[in-house]
């Protein structure tokens, strides 16, 4: 008795199967049977029937004639054969220009277009009247005749497949294309034990009608890392270097990754050492490492953990006293407690707001033509996200506020909307805008206006998918075809958010408000924006643009039938009737649906990459079937746990931060020295642009400035709202962020941000005037704070010191002139034997020098005064300092304190004995202690240990 499966349950079952297979060693088509219940008879038939033998066995040569009268199928056999032979590749007939007057669809997934091209009389590729003269039979077997070289043997199985098809009249019905249910590749995982071992892959196609066939000979194969394993055109795999990679098998619309492993050591199976696994993350990571013979690194030190977690979670260096307190804490839960504390800091919200602004595209340049001038929509965008992260709003609700954003509140009139937005736009901080439920600005960007741009940007932001390839042709590494892209983009066509976008009820009111403000109705465009911006600044209520959704057009009427609504299709999912003005709600429902294999995985993978320097799927914005996760079960666990938590971002952060996998040392062992994919140790990572700028600024700043910056009471790079190419060199901060690779947010690609090192970065830290100023500034530098603490004179490099030097020079010049005048008078008096006058002049000279010293002491430049005075040619007076020279240098106690604090401020640890000896020796050898402190801080911020998160 067969049980009927309800629609909702069947959809869930299908989506669950899809999600399980999508990120494992088995592939499945997004175009699987509509209902598993309907597919059961076919599946049962397929299970009972033996797959058809591969084509080489069915079409192998027999004394120069075909051994079979079987007619090949164009979709199942002819088209994939042309793909395997390379005919529809980029370098051949699949290019946009084609080759030799003959063009095929790239990768051969437009069956109708390829069929028409083959049978086109001008191309002569298929000649139904004289089939032996068909060029697809004559050219590929002759290397001299064919620019692409010899592709197969005359009389070989490939030849007979094509010849039998042509002889039969080249049959193909474009209206009855078949659907591939799945491609089963065996073995699903390859486990080699040494190099130069071989294993054969086998691919069985399972079609919707239940038929099965061995299509190994028709598949295209590639290795994601040919240094680990290579695969030939027949599917034969050869192991090379130790490690792991995926081999990708493609046929029809199926793309199947197969994991290949070769242990890097003999420590596998029972010989694998016992490794603690406190969390599910650790268990899943070690499960993979055990197969590879990779032993993870030890747990990092407390100092390393605190610095790493603080920078990763909050983009901020820990305070020196925080480091000491954490190291001295003996609580077994201190790391978990610190994680909870970090996630409650304002800098946590700021750090991850910057992250979400990157992936959603908060770019100031792209928002210039929406609101009136002098308004900073990028600030509003930033604050909108910041407020929700600070309140720990679930991620799906944040995304919902973006995807389904509307300008007006329910029942809000256009007048009330303009009044509210006028107040909001006068709030430069963006706090008032954060109270609005929707982030309309996401839809208002200049580079996000067409349906194509929105489909690509949406897939990038919320799905982690690069779908732009499918704009023109079948995605080379995924299931998406041009038809899939065209159907998906239909969901985005009706949304408008421009300077002049207004709902029907607002257009007359807009014109009326403009006239009431005294603006000529002929004023349009940017001139109108400028005039409205000026009035807004004066406190006026000005008319505002709004997001408008235009109802989609219905399809053309058929005779005697009413017009039907157009349809769009969700990626790999159901058709959506465009039967209402705004279908974005359906788009959001799909994101949350269990059928969606991307939404939760994309954000989980991206957050993981922020903590480890690479994603479980990497690049993180390229989730596709060929780019399989390095640890599929791990990604599945994080994504499902994230959904089960109610899309709680802090759950995701805690789960990662509390794992031993995150807390491992960066120091490798013999087994994981070359591991880059399996998270067996912490990877050394350059700090992000924002973290670098803030770390330098805060490390060399005095305690008061550093704390205000840490608490976000002062602007910092982490809180810079929108990217802007126009501001790249406007100030020190913008220049530094550009040099260190801050995301420009111009394209739908994570490559907008760069963490690559460059010479300009070194030059900035070593020699930029901004850094030199931060090190020596008399009011804000830590060196000046230390100098004030110990009563040292300020650095001569500071502005205040320069002013004092000028003051000293003027003082010395004045006294030097007076001293020379008196000395001349003394010489004359001595020559005239006027002894009383000589005595009086000498007394006056002594008093003058004493007064000068008093003035110099009062102005804090006594030692400089004495040094300069001693240089004067004064034979009648012996000059000396009131203090011994050694008193101007740092004491050992002072040097020890400075060394420890400097290391804590920059490297978040205390110096070791060797470092301490060298640093103390350097500090005590310098004549000017403030300059010595600056030199030490300059040296520390230019170390790899400072610029890298470890």
PDB file of C-alpha atoms in Angstrom, residues 885 888-890 923-929 932:
ATOM      1  CA  UNK A 885      73.554  65.047  32.993  1.00  0.00           C
ATOM      2  CA  UNK A 888      67.971  63.643  32.331  1.00  0.00           C
ATOM      3  CA  UNK A 889      68.040  59.954  31.421  1.00  0.00           C
ATOM      4  CA  UNK A 890      65.498  57.298  32.385  1.00  0.00           C
ATOM      5  CA  UNK A 923      65.569  53.366  26.912  1.00  0.00           C
ATOM      6  CA  UNK A 924      68.338  54.140  29.391  1.00  0.00           C
ATOM      7  CA  UNK A 925      70.881  54.886  26.684  1.00  0.00           C
ATOM      8  CA  UNK A 926      68.870  57.764  25.228  1.00  0.00           C
ATOM      9  CA  UNK A 927      69.598  61.302  26.427  1.00  0.00           C
ATOM     10  CA  UNK A 928      65.977  62.374  25.853  1.00  0.00           C
ATOM     11  CA  UNK A 929      63.599  59.937  27.620  1.00  0.00           C
ATOM     12  CA  UNK A 932      63.102  57.124  23.690  1.00  0.00           C
TER      13      UNK A 932
END
